[in-house]
Every structure is written in structure tokens, then in C-alpha cells.
JSON list of C-alpha atoms in Angstrom, two decimals:
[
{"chain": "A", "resi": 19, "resn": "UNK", "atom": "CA", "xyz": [100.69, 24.19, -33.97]},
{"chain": "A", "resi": 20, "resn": "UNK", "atom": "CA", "xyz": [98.14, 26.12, -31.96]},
{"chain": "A", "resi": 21, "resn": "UNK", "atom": "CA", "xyz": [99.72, 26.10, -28.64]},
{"chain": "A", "resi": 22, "resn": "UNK", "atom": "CA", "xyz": [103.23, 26.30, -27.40]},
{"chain": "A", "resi": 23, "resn": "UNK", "atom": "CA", "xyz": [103.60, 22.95, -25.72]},
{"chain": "A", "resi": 24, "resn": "UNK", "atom": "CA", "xyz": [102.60, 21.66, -28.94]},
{"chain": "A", "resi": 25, "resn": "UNK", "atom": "CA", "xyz": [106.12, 22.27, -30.32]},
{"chain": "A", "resi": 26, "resn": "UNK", "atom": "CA", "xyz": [109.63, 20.51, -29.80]},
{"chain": "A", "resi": 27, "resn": "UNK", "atom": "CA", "xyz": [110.63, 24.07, -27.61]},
{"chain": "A", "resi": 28, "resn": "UNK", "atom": "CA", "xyz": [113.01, 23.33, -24.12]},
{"chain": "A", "resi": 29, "resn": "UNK", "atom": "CA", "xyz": [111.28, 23.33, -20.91]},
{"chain": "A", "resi": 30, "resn": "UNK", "atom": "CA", "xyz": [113.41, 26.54, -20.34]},
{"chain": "A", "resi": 31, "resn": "UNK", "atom": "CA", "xyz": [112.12, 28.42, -23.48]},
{"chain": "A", "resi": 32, "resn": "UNK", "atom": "CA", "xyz": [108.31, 27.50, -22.61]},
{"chain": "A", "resi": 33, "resn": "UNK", "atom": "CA", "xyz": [109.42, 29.50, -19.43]},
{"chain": "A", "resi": 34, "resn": "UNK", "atom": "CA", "xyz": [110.52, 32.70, -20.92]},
{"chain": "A", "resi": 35, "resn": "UNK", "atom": "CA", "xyz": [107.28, 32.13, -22.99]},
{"chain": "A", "resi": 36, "resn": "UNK", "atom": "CA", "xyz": [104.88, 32.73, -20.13]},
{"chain": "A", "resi": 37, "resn": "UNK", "atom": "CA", "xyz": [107.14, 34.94, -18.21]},
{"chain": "A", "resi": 38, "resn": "UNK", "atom": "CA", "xyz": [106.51, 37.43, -21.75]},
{"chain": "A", "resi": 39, "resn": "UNK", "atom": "CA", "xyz": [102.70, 36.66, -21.00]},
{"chain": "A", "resi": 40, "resn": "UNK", "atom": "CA", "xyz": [102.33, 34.96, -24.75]},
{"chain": "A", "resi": 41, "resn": "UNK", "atom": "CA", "xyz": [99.25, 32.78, -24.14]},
{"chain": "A", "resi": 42, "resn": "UNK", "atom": "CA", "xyz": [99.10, 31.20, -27.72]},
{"chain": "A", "resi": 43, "resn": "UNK", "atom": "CA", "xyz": [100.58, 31.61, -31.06]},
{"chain": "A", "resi": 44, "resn": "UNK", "atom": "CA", "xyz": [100.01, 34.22, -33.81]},
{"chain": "A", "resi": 45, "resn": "UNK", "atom": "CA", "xyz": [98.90, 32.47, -37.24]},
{"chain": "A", "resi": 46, "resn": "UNK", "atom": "CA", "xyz": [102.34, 33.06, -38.72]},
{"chain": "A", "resi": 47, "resn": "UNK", "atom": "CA", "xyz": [103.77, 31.56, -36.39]},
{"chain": "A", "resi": 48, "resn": "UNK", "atom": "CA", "xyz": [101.33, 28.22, -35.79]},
{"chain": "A", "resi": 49, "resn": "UNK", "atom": "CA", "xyz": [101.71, 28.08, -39.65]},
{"chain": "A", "resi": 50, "resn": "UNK", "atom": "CA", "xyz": [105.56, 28.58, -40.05]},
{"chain": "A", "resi": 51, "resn": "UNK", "atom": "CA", "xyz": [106.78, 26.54, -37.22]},
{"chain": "A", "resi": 52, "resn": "UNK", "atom": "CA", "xyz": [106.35, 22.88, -38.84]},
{"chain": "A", "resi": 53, "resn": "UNK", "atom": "CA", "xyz": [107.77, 24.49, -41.65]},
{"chain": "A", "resi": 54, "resn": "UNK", "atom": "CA", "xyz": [110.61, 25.63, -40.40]},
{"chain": "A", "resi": 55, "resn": "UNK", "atom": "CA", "xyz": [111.74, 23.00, -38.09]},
{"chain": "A", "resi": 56, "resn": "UNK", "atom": "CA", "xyz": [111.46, 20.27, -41.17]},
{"chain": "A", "resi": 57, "resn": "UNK", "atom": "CA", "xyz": [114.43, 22.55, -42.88]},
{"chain": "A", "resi": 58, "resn": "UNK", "atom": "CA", "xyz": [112.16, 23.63, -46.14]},
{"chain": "A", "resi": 59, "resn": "UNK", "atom": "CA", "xyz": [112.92, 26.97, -47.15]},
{"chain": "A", "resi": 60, "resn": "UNK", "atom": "CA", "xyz": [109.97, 29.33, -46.84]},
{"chain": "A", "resi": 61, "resn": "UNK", "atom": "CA", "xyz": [108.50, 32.41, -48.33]},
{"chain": "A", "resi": 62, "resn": "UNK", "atom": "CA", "xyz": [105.98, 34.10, -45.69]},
{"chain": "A", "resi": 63, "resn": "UNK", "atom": "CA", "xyz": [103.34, 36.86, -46.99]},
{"chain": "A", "resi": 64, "resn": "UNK", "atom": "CA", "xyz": [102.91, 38.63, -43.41]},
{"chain": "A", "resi": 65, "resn": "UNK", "atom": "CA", "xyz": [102.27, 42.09, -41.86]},
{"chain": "A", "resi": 66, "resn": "UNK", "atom": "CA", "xyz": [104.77, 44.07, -39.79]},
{"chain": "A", "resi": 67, "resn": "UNK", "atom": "CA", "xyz": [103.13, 43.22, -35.85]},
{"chain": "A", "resi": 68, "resn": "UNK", "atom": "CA", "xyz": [101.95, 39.66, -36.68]},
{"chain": "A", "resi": 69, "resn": "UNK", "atom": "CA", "xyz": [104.63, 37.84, -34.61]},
{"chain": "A", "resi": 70, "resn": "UNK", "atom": "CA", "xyz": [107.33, 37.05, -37.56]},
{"chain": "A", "resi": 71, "resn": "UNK", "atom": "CA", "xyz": [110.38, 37.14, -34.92]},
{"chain": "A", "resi": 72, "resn": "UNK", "atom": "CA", "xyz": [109.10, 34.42, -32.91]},
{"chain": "A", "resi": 73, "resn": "UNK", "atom": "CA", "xyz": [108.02, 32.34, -35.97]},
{"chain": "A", "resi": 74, "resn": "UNK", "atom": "CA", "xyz": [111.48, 32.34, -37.90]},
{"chain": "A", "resi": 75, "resn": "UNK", "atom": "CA", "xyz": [113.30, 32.72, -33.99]},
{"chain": "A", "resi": 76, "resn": "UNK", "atom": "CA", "xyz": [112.39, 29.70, -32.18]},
{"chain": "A", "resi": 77, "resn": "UNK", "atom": "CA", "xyz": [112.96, 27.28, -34.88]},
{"chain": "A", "resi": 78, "resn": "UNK", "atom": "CA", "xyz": [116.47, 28.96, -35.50]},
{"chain": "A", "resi": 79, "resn": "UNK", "atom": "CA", "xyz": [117.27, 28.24, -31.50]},
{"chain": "A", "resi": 80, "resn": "UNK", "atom": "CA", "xyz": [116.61, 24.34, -32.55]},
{"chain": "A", "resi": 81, "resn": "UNK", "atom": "CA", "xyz": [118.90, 24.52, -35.29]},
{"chain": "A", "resi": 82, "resn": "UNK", "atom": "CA", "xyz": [121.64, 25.67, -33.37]},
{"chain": "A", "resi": 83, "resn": "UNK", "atom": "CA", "xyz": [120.69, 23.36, -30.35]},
{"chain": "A", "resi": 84, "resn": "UNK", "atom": "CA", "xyz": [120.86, 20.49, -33.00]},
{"chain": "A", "resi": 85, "resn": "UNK", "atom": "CA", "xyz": [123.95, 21.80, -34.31]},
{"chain": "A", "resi": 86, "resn": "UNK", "atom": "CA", "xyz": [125.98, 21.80, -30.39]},
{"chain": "A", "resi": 87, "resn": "UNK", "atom": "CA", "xyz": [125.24, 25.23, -29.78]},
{"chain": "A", "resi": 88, "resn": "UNK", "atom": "CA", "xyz": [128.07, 26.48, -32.19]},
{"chain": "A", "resi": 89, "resn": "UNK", "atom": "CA", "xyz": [131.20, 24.67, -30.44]},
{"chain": "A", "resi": 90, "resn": "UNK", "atom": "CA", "xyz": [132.70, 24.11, -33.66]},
{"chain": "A", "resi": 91, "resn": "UNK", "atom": "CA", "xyz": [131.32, 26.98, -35.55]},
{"chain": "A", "resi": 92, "resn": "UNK", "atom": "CA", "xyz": [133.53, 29.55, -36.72]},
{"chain": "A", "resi": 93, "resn": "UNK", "atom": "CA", "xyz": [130.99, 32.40, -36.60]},
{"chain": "A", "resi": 94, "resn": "UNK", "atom": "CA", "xyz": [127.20, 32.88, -36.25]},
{"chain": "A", "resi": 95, "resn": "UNK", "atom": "CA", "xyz": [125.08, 29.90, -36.94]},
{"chain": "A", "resi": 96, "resn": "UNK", "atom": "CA", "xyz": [121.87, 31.95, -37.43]},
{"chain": "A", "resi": 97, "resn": "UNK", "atom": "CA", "xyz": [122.01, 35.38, -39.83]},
{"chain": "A", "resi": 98, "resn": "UNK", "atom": "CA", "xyz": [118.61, 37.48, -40.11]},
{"chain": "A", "resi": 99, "resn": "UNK", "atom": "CA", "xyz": [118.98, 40.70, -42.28]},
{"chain": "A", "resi": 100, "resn": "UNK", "atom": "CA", "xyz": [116.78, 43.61, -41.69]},
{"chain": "A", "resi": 101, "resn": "UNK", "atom": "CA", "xyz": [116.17, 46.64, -43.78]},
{"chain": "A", "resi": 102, "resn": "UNK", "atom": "CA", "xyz": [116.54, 49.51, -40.92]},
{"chain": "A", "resi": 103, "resn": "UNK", "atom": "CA", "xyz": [118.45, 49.98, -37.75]},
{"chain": "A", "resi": 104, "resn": "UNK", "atom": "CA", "xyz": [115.04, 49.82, -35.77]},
{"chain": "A", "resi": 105, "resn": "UNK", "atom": "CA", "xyz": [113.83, 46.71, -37.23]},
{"chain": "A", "resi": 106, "resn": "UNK", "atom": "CA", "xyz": [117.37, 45.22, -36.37]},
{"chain": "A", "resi": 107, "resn": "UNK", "atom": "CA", "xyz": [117.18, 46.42, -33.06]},
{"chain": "A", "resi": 108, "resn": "UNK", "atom": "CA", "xyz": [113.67, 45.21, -32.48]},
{"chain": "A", "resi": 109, "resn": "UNK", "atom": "CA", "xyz": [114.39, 41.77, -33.64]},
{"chain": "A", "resi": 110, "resn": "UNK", "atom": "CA", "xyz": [117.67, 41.65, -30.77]},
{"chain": "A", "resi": 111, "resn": "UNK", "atom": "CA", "xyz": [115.38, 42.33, -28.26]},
{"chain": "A", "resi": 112, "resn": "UNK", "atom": "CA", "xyz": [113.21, 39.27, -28.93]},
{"chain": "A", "resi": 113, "resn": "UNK", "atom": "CA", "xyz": [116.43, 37.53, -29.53]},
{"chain": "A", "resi": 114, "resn": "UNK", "atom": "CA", "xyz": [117.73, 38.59, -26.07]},
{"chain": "A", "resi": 115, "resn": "UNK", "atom": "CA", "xyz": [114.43, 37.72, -24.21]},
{"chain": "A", "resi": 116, "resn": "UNK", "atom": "CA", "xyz": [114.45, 34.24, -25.91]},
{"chain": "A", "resi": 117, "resn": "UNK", "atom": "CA", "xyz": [117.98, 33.57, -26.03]},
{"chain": "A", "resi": 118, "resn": "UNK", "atom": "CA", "xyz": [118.99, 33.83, -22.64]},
{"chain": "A", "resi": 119, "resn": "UNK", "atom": "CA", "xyz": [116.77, 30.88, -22.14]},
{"chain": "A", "resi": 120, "resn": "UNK", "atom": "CA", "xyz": [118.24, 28.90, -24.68]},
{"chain": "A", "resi": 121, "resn": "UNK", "atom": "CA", "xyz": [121.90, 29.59, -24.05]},
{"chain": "A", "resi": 122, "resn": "UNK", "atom": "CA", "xyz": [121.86, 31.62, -27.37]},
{"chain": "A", "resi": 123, "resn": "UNK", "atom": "CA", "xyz": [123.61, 35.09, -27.56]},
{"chain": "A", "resi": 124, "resn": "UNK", "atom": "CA", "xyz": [123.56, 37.46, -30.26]},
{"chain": "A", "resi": 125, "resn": "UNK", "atom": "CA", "xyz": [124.90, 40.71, -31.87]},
{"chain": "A", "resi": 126, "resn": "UNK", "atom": "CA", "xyz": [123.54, 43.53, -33.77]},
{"chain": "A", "resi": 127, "resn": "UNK", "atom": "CA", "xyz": [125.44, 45.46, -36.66]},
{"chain": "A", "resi": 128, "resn": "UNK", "atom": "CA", "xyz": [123.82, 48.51, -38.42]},
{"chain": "A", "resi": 129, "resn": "UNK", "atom": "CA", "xyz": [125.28, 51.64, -39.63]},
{"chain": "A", "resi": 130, "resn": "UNK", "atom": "CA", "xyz": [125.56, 54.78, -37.87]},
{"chain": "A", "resi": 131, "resn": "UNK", "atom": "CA", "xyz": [126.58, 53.76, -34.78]},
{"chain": "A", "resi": 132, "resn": "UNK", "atom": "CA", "xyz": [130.78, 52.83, -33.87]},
{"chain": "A", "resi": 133, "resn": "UNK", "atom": "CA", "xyz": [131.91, 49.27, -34.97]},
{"chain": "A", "resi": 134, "resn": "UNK", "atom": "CA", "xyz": [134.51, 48.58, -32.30]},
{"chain": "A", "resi": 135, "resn": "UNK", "atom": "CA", "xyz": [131.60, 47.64, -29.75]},
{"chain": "A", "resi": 136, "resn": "UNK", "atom": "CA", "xyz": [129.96, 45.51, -32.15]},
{"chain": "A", "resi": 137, "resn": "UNK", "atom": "CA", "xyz": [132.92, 43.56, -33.60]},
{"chain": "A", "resi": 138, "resn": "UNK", "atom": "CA", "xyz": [133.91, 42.98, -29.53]},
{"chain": "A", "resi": 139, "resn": "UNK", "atom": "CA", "xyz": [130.75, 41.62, -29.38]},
{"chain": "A", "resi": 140, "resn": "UNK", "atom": "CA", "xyz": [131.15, 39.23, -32.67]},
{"chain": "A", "resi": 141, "resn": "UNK", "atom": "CA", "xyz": [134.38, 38.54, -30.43]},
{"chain": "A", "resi": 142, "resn": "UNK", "atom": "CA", "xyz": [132.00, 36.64, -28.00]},
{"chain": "A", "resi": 143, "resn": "UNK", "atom": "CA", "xyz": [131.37, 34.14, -30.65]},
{"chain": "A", "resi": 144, "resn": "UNK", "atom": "CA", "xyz": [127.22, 34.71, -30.55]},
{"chain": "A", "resi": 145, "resn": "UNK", "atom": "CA", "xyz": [125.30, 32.56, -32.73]},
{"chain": "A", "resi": 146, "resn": "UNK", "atom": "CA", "xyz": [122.96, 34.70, -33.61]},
{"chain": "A", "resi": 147, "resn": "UNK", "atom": "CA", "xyz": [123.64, 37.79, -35.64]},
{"chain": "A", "resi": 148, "resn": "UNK", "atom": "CA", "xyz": [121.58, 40.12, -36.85]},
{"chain": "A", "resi": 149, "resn": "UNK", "atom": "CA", "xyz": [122.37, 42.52, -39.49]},
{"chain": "A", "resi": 150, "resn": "UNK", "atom": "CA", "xyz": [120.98, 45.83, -41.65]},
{"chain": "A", "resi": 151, "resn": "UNK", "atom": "CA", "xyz": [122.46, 44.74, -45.44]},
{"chain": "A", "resi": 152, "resn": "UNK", "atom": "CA", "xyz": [125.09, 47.85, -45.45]},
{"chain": "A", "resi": 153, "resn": "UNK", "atom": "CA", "xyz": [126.74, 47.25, -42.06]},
{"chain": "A", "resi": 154, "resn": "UNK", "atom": "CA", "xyz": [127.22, 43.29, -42.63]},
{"chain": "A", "resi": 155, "resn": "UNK", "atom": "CA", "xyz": [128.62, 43.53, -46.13]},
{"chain": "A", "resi": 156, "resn": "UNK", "atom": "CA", "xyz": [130.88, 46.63, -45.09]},
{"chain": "A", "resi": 157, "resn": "UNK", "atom": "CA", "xyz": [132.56, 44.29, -42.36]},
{"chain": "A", "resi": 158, "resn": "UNK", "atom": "CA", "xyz": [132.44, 41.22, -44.72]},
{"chain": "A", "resi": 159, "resn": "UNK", "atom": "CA", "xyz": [134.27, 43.63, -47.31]},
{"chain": "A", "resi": 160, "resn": "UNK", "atom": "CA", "xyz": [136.70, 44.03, -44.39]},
{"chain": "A", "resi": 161, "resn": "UNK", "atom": "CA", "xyz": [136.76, 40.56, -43.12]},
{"chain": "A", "resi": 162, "resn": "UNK", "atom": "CA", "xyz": [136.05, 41.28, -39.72]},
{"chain": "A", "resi": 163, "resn": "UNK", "atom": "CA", "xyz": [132.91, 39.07, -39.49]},
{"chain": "A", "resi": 164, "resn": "UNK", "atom": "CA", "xyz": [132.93, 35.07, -40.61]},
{"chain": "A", "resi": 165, "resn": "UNK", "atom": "CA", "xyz": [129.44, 33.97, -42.10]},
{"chain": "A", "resi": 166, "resn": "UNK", "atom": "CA", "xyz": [130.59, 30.37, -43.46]},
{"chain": "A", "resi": 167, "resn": "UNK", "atom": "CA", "xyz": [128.55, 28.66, -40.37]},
{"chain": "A", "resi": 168, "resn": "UNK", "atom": "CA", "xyz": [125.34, 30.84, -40.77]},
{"chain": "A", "resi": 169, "resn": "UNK", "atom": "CA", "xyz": [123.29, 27.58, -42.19]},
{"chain": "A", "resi": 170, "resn": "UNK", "atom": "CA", "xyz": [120.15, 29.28, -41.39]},
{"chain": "A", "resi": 171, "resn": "UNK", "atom": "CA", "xyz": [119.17, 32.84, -42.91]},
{"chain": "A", "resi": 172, "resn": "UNK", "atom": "CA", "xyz": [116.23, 35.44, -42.54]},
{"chain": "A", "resi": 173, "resn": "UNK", "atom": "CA", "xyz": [115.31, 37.74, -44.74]},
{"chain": "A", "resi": 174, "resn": "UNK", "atom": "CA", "xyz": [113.08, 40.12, -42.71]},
{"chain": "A", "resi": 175, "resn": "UNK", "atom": "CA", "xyz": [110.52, 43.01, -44.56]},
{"chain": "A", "resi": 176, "resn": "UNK", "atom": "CA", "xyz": [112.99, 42.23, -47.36]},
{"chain": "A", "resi": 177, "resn": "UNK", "atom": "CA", "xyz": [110.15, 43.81, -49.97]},
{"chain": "A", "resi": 178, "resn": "UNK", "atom": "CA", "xyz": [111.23, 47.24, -47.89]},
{"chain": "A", "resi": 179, "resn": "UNK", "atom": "CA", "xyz": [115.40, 45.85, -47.97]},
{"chain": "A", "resi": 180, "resn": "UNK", "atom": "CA", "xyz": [114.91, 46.05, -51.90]},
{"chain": "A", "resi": 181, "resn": "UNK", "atom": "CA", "xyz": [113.00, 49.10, -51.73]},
{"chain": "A", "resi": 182, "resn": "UNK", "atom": "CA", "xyz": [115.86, 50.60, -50.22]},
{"chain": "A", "resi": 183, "resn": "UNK", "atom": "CA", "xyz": [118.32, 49.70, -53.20]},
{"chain": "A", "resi": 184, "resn": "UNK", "atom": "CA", "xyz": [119.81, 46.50, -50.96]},
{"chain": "A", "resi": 185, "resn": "UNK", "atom": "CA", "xyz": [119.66, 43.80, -53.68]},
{"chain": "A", "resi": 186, "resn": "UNK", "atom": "CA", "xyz": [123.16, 44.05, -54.42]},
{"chain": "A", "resi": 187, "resn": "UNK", "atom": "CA", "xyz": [124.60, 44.43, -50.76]},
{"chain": "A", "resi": 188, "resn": "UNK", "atom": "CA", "xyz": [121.95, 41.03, -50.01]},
{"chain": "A", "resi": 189, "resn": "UNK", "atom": "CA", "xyz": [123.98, 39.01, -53.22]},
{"chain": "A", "resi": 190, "resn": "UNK", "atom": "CA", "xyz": [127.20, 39.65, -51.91]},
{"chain": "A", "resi": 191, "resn": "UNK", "atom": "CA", "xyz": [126.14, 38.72, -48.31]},
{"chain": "A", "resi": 192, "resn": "UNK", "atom": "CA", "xyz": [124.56, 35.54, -49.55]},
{"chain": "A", "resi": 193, "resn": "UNK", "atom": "CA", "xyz": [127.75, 34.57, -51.73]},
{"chain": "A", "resi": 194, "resn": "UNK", "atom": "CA", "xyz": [129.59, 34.54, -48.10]},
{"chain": "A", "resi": 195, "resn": "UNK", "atom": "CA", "xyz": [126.97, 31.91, -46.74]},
{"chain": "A", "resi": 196, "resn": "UNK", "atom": "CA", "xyz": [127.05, 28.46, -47.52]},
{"chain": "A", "resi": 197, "resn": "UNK", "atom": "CA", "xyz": [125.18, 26.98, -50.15]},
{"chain": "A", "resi": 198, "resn": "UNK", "atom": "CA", "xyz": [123.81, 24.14, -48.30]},
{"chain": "A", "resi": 199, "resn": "UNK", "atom": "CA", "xyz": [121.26, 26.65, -46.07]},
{"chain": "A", "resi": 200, "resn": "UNK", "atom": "CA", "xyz": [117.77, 26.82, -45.02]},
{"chain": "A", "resi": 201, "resn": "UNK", "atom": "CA", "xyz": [116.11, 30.30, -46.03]},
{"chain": "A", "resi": 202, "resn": "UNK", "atom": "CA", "xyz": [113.60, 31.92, -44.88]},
{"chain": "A", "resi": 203, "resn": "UNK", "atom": "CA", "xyz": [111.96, 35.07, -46.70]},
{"chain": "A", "resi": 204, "resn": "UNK", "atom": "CA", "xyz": [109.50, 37.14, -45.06]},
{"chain": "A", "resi": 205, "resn": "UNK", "atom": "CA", "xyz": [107.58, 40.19, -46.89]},
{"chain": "A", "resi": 206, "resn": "UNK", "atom": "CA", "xyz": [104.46, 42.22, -46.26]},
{"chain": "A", "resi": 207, "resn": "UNK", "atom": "CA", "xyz": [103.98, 42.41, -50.17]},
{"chain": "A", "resi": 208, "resn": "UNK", "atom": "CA", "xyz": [104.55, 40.36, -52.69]},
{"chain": "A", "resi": 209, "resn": "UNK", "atom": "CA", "xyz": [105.07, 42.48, -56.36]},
{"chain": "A", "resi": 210, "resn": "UNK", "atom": "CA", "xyz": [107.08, 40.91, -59.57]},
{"chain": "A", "resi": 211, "resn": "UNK", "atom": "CA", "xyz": [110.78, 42.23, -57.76]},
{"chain": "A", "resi": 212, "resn": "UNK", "atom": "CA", "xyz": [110.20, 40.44, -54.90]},
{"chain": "A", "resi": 213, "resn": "UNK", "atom": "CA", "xyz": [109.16, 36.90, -56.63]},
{"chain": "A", "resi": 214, "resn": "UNK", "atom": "CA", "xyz": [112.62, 37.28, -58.64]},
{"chain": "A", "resi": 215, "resn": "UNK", "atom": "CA", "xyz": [115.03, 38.12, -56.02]},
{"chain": "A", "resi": 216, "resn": "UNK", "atom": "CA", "xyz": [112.99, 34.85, -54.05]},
{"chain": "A", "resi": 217, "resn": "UNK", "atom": "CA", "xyz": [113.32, 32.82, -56.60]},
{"chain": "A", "resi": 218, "resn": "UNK", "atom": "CA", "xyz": [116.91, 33.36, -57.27]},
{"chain": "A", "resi": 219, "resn": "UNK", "atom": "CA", "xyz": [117.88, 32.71, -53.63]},
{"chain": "A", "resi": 220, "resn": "UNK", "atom": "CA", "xyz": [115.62, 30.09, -52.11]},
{"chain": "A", "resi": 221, "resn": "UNK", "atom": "CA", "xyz": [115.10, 26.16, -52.99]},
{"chain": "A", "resi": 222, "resn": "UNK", "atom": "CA", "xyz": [111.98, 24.38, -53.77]},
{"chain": "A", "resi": 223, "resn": "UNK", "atom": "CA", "xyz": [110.36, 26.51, -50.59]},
{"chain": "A", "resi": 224, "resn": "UNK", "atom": "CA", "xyz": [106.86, 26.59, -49.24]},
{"chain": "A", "resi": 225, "resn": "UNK", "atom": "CA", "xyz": [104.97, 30.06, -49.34]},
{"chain": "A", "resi": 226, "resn": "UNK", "atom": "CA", "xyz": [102.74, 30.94, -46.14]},
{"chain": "A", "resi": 227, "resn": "UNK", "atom": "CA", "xyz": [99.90, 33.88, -46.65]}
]
């Protein structure tokens, strides 16, 4: 897809588009978006600043459209992990920009800050959630947070997640998913560690450079 009206996005959406003054899409995200939407798993080679939100975003707002906006879902329909508190945040502000426009809400849980706001916000039933590794699993441990609707997970700048010791926090997480997901994996580098952890977690997907 080189434009925006090229893809499947609501009227609404296309709005918040040009009111962010994007006038056409990054490569990673003209090259993830058909991707994505056809439910293939994906592994994505990409630098930090090349637009990754938006490509693994807007085709998780059509998965929740197709799936009635969450009505029935018991928690989140969309989980994307991130390896720092910043990166988390960063990605909620896209998510809150875009969102809005699509009826979507979302939360944010990372460590270091109090969990009573953020578990009244997981009270809001958002379908979004977006998560640092150690914060998610620490209220999974607890079960304060329900992932068994998340059908569609990101893995953001996981290389840096497993840098930072996270593999085993990211196993347990996935274990509280369902099976029967679509996965996306997105990493700036792409060393022996990262093709194993990829491999052990994804299906048949299609790598992007």
C-alpha cells in the first residue's frame, strides 16, 4: 500500500490521519499492512523511528472492529509488549491519537509507577493494552488482568526485551494468551537469540526487512 486510502481504514481513522499531518506511509508500514490484515504472523527487521506503531496499530483496530469492538471479550483484544516504560508510553500515545477515532481505548502498565490507577483503568474494559514484560506478568501472577481475548499480540524492540533478561517474563505472558493468535514480532536486529525465541512463538510467519 503506498497511500492511506489504499487500505480497508474507516472514514473516521483517514481523518485522524491527516489531522496528524501523515501524508503517506513509511515502508514498514506500506509493507506490513497487507500482511497484517490477512492474519499471517510476521517478523519485521525495522529501526526505532520508522513508523512500526502505525504499521502493527491500524491493522490491530480492524481486528477488533471485526471482532464487535470487544462486546463479548473478557479483557483486551489487542496486547503489544514493550521493553521500557518510555517505549510503552510512546506507543499509548499513538494508540490514543488513533483510537479515539476508532472507538478503541487503551491502558498502559509498567513498573514504577502505582497500580491502582492502572488496574481502574483495565476496569474500563479497553481493548488495547499495552504492557512492559515485568508489570503485565506481575498482575497476571496476581490475576488482576484477563489476557484470554488478546488474539492479536506485538512484540515491540523485543531484540532490546531479551536484552533486558525478559524471555522468561514474555513465556509466561504468552502461556496466558490463546493459542489460536496472530503475532507480530518487531526487532531492529536480528542475532541467533532472537531467531529462537521467534521461532518458538510465531507460526509459519512472513519476515519484512
Amino acid at each position: 500500500m503506498t497511500a492511506f486510502d489504499q487500505g480497508p481504514w474507516p472514514r473516521d481513522l483517514l481523518g485522524a490521519v491527516q489531522r496528524a499531518g501523515y501524508t503517506e506511509p513509511t515502508a514498514i508500514q506500506a509493507q506490513s499492512w497487507p500482511i497484517a490484515l490477512q492474519g499471517y504472523d510476521m517478523i519485521s527487521v525495522a529501526k526505532t523511528g520508522s513508523g512500526k506503531t502505525v504499521a502493527f496499530l491500524f491493522p490491530g483496530l480492524m481486528h477488533i472492529a471485526e471482532r464487535g469492538n470487544g462486546r463479548d471479550a473478557r479483557g483486551p483484544m489487542m496486547l503489544a509488549l514493550a521493553p521500557t516504560r518510555e517505549l510503552a508510553t510512546q506507543i499509548q500515545e499513538e494508540c490514543y491519537k488513533f483510537g479515539q477515532a476508532a472507538g478503541v481505548q487503551s491502558v498502559c502498565l509498567y513498573g514504577g509507577a502505582p497500580k491502582g490507577r492502572q488496574l481502574s483503568q483495565l476496569r474500563a474494559r479497553p481493548q488495547i493494552c499495552i504492557a512492559t514484560p515485568g508489570r503485565l506478568n506481575d498482575l497476571l501472577e496476581s490475576r488482576m488482568v484477563d489476557m484470554s481475548s488478546a488474539t492479536y499480540v506485538v512484540l515491540d524492540e523485543a531484540d532490546r526485551m531479551l536484552d533486558m533478561g525478559f524471555e522468561p517474563q514474555i513465556r509466561r505472558i504468552l502461556q496466558n494468551v490463546p493459542v489460536d493468535r496472530q503475532t507480530l514480532f518487531f526487532t531492529a536486529t536480528w542475532p541467533k537469540a532472537v531467531i529462537r525465541v521467534a521461532t518458538a512463538i510465531l507460526t509459519n510467519p512472513i519476515q519484512v526487512n
